[in-house]
N, CA, C and O atoms as a Tinker XYZ file with bonds, in Angstrom:
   388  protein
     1  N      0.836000   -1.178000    0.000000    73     2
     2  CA     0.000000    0.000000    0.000000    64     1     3
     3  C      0.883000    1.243000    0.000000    63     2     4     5
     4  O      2.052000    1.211000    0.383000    81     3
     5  N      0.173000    2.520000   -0.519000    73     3     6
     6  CA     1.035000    3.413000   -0.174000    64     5     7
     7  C      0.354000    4.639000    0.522000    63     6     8     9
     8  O     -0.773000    5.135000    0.500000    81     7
     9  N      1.770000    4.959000    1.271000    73     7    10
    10  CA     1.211000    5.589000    2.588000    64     9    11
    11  C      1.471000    7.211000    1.886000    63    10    12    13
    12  O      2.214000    7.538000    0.961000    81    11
    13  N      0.720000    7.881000    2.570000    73    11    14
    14  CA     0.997000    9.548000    2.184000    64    13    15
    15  C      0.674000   10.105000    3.520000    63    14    16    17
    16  O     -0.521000   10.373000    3.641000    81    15
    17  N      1.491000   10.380000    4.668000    73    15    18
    18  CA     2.864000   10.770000    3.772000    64    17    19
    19  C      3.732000   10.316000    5.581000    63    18    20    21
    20  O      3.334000   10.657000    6.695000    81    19
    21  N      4.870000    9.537000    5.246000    73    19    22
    22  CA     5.786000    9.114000    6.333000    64    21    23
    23  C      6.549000   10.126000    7.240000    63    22    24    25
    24  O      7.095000    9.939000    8.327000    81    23
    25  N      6.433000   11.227000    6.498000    73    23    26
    26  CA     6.933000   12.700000    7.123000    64    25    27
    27  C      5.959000   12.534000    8.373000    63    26    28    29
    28  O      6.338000   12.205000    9.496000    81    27
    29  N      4.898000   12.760000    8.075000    73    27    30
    30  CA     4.187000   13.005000    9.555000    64    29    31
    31  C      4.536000   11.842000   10.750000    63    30    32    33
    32  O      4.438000   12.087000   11.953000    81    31
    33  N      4.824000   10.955000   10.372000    73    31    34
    34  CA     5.528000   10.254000   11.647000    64    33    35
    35  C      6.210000   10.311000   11.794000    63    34    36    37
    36  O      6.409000   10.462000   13.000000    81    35
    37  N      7.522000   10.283000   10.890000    73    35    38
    38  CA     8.740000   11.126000   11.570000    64    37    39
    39  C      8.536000   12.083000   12.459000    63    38    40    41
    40  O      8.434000   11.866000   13.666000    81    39
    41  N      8.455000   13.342000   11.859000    73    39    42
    42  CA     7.712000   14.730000   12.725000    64    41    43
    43  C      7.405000   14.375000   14.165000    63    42    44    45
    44  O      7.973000   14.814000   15.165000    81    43
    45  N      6.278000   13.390000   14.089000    73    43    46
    46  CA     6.059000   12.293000   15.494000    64    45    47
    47  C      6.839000   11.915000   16.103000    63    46    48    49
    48  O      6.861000   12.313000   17.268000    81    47
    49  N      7.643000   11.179000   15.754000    73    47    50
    50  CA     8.220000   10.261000   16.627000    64    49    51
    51  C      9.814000   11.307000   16.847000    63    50    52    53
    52  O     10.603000   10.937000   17.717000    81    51
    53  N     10.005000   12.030000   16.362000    73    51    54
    54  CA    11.343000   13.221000   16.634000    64    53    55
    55  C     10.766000   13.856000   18.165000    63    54    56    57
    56  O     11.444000   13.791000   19.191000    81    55
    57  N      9.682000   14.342000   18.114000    73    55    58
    58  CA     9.440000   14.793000   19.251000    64    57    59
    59  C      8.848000   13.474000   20.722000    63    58    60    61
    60  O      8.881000   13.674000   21.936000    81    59
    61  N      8.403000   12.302000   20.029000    73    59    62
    62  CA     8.177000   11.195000   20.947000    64    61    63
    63  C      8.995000    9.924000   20.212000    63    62    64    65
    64  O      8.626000    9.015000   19.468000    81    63
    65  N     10.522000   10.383000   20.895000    73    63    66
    66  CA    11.285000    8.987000   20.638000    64    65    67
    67  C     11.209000    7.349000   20.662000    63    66    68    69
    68  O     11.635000    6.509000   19.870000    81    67
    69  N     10.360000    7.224000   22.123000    73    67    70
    70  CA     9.181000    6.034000   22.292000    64    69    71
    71  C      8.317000    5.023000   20.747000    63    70    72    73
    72  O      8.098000    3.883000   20.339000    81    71
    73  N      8.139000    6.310000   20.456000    73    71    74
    74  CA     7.039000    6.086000   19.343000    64    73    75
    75  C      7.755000    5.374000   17.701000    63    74    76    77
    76  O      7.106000    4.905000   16.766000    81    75
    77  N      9.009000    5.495000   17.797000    73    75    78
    78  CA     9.691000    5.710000   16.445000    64    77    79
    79  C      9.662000    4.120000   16.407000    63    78    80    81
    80  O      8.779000    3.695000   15.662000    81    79
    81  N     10.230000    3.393000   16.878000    73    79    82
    82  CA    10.220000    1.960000   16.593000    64    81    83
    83  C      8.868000    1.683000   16.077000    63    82    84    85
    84  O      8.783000    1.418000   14.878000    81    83
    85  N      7.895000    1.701000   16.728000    73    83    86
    86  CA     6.277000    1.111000   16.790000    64    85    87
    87  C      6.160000    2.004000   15.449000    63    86    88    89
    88  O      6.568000    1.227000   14.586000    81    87
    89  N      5.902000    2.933000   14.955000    73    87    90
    90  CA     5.805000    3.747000   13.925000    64    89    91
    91  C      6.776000    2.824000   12.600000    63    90    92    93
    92  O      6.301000    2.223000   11.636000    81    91
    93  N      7.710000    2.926000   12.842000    73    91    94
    94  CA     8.500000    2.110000   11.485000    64    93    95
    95  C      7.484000    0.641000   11.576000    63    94    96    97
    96  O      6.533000    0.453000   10.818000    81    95
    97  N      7.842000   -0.155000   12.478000    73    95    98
    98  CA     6.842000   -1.331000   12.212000    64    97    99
    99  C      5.507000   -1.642000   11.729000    63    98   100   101
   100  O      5.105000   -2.653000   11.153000    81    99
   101  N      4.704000   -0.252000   12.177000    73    99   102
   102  CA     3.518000   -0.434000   11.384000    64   101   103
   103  C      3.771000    0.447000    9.628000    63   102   104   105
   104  O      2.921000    0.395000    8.738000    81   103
   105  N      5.195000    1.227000    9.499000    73   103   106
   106  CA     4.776000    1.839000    8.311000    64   105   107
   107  C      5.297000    0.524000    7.334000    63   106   108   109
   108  O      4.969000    0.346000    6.161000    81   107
   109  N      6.120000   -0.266000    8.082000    73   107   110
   110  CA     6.971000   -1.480000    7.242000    64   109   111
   111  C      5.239000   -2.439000    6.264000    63   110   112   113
   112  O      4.827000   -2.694000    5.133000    81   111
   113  N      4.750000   -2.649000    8.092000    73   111   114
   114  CA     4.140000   -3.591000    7.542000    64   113   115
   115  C      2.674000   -3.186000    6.556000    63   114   116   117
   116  O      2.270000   -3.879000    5.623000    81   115
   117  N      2.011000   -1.851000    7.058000    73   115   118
   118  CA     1.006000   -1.837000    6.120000    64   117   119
   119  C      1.752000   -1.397000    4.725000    63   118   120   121
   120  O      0.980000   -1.284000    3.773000    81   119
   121  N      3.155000   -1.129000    4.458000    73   119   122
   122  CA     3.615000   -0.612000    2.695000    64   121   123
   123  C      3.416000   -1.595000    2.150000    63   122   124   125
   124  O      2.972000   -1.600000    1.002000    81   123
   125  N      3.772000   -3.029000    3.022000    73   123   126
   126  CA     3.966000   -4.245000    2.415000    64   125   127
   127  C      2.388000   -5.105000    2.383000    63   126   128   129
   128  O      2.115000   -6.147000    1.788000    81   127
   129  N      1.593000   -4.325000    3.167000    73   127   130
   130  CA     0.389000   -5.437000    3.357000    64   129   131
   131  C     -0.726000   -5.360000    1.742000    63   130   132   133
   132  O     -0.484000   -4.450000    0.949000    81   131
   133  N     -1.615000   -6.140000    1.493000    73   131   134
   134  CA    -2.465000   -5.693000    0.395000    64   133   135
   135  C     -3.595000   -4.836000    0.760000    63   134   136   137
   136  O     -3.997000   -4.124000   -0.160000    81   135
   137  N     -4.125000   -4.747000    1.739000    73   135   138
   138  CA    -5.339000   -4.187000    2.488000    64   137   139
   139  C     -6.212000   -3.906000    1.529000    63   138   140   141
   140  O     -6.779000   -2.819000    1.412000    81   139
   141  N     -6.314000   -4.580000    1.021000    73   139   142
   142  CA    -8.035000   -4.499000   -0.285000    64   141   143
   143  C     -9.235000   -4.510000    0.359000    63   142   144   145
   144  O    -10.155000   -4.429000   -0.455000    81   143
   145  N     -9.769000   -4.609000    2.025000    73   143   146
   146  CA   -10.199000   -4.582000    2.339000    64   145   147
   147  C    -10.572000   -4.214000    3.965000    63   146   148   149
   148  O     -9.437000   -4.283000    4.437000    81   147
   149  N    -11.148000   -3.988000    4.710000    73   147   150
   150  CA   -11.068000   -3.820000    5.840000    64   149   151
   151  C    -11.032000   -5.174000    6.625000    63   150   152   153
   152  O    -10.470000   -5.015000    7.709000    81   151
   153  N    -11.469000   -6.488000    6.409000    73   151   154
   154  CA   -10.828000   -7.693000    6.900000    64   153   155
   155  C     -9.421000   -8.015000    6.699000    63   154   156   157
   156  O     -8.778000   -8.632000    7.549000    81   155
   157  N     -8.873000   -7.570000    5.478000    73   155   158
   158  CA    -7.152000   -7.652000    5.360000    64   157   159
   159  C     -6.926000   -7.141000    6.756000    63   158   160   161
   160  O     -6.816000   -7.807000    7.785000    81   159
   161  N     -6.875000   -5.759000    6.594000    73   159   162
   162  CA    -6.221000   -5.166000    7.855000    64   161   163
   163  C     -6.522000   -6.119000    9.415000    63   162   164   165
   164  O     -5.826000   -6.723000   10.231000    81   163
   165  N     -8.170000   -5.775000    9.191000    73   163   166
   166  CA    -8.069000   -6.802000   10.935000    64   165   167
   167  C     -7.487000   -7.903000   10.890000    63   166   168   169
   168  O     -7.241000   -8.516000   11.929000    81   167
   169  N     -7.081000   -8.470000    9.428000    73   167   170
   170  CA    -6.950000   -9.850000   10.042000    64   169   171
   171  C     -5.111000   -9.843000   10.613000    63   170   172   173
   172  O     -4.652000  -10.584000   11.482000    81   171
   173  N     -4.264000   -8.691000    9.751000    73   171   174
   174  CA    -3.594000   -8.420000   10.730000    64   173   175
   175  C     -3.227000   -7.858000   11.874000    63   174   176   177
   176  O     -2.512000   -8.461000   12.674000    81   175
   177  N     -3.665000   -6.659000   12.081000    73   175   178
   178  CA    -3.928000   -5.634000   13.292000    64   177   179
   179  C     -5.320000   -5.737000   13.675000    63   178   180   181
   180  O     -6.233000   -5.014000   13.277000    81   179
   181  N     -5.423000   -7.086000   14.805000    73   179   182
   182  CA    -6.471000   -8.037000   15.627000    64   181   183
   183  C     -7.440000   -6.084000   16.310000    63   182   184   185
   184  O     -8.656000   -5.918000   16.208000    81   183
   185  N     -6.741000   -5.294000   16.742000    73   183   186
   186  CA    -6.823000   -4.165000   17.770000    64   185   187
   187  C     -7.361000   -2.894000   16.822000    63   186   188   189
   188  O     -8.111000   -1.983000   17.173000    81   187
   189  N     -6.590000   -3.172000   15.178000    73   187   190
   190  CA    -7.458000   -2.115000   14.190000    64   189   191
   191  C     -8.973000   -1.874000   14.597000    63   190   192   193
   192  O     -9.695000   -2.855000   14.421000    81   191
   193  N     -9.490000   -0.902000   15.035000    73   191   194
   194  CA   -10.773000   -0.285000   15.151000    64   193   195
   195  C    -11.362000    0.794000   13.641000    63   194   196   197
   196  O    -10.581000    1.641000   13.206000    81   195
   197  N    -12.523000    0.644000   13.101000    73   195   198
   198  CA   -13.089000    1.407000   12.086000    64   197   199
   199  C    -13.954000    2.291000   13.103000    63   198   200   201
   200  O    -14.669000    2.130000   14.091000    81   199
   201  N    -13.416000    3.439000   12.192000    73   199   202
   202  CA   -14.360000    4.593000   12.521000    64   201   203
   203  C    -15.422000    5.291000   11.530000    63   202   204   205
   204  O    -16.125000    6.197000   11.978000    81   203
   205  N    -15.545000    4.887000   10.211000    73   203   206
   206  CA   -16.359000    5.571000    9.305000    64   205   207
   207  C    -16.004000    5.973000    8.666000    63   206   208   209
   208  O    -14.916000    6.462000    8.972000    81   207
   209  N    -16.419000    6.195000    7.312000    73   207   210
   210  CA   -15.341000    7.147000    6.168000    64   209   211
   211  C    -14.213000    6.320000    6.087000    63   210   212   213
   212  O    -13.204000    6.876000    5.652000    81   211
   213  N    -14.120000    5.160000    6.387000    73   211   214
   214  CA   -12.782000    4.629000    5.342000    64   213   215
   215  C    -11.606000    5.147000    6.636000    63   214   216   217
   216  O    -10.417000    5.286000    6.349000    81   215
   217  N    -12.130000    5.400000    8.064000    73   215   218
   218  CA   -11.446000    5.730000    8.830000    64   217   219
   219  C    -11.217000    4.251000    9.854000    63   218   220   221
   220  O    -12.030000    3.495000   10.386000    81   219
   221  N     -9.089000    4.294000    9.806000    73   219   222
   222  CA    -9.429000    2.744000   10.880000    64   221   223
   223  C     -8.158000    3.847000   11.725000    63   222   224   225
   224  O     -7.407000    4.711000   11.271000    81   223
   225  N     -8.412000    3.232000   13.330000    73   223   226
   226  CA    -7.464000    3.741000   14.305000    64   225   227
   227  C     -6.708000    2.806000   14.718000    63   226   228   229
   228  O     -7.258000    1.752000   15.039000    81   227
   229  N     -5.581000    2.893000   14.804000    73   227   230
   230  CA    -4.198000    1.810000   15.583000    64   229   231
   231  C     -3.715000    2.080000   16.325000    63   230   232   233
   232  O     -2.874000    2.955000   16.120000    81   231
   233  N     -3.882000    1.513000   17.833000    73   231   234
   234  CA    -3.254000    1.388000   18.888000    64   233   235
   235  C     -2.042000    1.830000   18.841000    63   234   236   237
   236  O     -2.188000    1.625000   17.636000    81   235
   237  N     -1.010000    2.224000   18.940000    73   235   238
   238  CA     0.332000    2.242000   19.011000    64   237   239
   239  C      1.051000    2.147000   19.973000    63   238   240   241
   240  O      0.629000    3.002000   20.751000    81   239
   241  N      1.987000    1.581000   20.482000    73   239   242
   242  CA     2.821000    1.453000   21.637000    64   241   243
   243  C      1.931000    1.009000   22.817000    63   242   244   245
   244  O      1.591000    1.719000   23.763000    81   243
   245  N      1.569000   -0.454000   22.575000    73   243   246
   246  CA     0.417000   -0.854000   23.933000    64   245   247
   247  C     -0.803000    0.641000   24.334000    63   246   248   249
   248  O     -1.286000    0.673000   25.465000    81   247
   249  N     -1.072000    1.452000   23.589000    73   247   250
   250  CA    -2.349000    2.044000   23.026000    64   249   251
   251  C     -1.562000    3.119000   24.039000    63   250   252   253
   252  O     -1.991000    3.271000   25.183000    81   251
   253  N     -0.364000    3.874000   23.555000    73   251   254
   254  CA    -0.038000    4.920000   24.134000    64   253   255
   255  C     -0.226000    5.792000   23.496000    63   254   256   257
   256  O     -0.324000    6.891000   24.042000    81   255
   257  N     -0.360000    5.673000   22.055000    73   255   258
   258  CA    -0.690000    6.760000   21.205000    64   257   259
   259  C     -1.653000    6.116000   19.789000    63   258   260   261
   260  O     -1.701000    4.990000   19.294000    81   259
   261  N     -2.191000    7.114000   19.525000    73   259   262
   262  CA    -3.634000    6.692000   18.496000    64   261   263
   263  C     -2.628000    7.328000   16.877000    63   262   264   265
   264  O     -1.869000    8.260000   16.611000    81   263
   265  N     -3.202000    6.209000   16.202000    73   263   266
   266  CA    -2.899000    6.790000   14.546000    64   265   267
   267  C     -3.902000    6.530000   13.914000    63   266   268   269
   268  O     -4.249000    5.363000   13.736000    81   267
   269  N     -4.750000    7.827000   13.323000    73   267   270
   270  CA    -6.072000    7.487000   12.686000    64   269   271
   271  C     -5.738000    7.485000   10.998000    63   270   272   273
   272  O     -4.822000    8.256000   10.710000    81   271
   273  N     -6.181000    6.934000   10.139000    73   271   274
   274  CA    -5.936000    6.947000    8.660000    64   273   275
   275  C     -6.989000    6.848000    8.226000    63   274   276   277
   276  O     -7.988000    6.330000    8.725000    81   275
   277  N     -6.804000    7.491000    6.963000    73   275   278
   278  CA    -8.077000    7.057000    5.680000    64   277   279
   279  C     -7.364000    6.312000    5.012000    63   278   280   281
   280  O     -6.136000    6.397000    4.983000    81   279
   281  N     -8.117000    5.393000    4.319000    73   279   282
   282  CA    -8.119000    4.104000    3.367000    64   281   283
   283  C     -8.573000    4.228000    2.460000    63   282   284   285
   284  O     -9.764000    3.925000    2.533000    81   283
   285  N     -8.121000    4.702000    1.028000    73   283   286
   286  CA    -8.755000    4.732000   -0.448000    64   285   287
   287  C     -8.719000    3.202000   -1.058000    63   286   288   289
   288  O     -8.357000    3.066000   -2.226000    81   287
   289  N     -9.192000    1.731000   -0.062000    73   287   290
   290  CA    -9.323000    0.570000   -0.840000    64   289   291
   291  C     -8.758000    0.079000   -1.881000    63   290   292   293
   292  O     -7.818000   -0.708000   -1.988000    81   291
   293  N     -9.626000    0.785000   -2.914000    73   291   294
   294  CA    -9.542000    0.932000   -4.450000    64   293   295
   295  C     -8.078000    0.817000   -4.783000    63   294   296   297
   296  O     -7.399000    0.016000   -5.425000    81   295
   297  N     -7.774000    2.294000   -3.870000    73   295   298
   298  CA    -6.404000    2.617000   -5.114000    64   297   299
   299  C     -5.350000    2.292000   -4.427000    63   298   300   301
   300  O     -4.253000    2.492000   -4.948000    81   299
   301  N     -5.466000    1.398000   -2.364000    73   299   302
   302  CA    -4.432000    1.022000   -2.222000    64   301   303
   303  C     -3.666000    1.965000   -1.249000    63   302   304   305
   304  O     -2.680000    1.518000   -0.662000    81   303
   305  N     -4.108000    3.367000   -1.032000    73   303   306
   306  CA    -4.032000    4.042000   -0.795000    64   305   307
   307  C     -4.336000    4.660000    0.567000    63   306   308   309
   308  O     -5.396000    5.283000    0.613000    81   307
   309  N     -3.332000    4.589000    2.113000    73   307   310
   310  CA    -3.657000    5.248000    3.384000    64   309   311
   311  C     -2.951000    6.749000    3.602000    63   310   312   313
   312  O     -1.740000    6.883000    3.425000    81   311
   313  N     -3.680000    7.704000    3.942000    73   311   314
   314  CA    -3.408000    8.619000    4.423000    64   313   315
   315  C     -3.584000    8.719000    5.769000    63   314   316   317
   316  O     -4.553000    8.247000    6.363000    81   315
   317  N     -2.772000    9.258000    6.226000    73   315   318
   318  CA    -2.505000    9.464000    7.576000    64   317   319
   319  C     -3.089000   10.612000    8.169000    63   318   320   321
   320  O     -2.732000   11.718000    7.765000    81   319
   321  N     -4.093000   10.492000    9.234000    73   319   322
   322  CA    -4.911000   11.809000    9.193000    64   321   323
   323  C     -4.753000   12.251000   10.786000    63   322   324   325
   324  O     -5.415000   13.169000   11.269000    81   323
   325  N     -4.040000   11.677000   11.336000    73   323   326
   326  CA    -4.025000   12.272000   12.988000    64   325   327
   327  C     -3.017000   10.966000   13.447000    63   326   328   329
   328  O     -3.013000    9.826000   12.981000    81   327
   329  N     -1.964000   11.684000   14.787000    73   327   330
   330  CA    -1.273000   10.529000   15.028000    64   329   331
   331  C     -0.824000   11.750000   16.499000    63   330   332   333
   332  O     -0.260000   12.841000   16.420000    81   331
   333  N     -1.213000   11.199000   17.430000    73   331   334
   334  CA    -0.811000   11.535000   18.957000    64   333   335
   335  C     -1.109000   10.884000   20.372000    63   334   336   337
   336  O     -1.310000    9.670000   20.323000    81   335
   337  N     -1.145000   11.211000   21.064000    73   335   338
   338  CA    -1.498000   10.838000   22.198000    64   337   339
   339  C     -2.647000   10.132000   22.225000    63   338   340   341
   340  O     -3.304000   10.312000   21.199000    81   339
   341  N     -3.297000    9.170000   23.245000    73   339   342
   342  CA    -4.212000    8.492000   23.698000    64   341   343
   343  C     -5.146000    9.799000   24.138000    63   342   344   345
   344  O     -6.209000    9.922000   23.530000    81   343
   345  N     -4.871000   10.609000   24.979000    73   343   346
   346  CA    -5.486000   11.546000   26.048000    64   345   347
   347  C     -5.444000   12.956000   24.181000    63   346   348   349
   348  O     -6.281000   13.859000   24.174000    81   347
   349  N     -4.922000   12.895000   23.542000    73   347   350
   350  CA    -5.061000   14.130000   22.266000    64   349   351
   351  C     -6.038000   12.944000   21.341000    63   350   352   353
   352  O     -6.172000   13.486000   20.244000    81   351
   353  N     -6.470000   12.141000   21.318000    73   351   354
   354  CA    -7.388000   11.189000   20.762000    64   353   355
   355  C     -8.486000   11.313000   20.943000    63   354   356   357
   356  O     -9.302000   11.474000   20.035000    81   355
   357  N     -8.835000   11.257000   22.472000    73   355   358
   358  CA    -9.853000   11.362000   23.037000    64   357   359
   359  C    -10.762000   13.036000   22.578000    63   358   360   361
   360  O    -11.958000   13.297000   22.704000    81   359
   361  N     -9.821000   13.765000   22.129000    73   359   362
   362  CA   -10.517000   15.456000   21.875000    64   361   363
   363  C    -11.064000   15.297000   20.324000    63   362   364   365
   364  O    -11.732000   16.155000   19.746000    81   363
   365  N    -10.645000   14.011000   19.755000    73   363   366
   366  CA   -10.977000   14.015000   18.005000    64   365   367
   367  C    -12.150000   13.636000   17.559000    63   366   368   369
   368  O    -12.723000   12.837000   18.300000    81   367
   369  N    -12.786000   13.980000   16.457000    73   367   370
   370  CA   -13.600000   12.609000   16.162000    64   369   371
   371  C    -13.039000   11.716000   14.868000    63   370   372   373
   372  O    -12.880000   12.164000   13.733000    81   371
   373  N    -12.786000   10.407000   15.283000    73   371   374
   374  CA   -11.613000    9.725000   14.614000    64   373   375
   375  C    -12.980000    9.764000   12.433000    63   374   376   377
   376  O    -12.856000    9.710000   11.210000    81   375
   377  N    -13.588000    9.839000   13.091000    73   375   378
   378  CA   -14.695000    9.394000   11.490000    64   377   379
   379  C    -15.020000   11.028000   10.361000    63   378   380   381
   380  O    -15.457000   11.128000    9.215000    81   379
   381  N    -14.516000   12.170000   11.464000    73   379   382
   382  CA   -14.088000   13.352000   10.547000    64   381   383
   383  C    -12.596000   14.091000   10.659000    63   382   384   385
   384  O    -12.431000   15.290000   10.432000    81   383
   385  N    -11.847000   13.434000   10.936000    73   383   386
   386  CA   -10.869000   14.153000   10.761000    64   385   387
   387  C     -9.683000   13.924000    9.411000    63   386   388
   388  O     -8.723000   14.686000    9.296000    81   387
């Protein structure tokens, strides 16, 4: 799949060093995953939650920090639409942002 855009987790994880490992591992594995569907994903990320709009949220670091994305299916395609804190999660709504 391809992600748009890996900058923003960098950006992330520069200011939360914690985060940088868990961040490469999930950018490794969804570049490489097919996710044609929203069962692809759960069937690897058991903890992936859907929010609406093609919106799924991932736990990160034993659910220390939230990464919300959109999913263009079709074209293969996640954008990265919010990535912070558990407690900066809680202020979002993961299905419009």
């Amino acid at each position: 799949m391809r992600i748009i855009s890996r900058k923003t987790l960098r950006v992330f994880w520069e200011k939360h060093p914690d985060a940088e490992q868990p961040l490469r591992a999930w950018y490794y594995d969804v570049k490489h995953a097919d996710g044609r569907s929203p069962a692809q994903i759960k069937a690897v990320y058991r903890n992936a939650s859907f929010a609406g709009r093609n919106r799924v949220v991932f736990n990160i670091k034993g659910n220390q920090y939230r990464l919300v994305v959109a999913v263009q299916y079709d074209f293969r395609i996640v954008f990265i639409r919010f990535i912070g804190t558990h407690k900066a999660y809680d202020t979002i709504d993961a299905s419009t942002i």
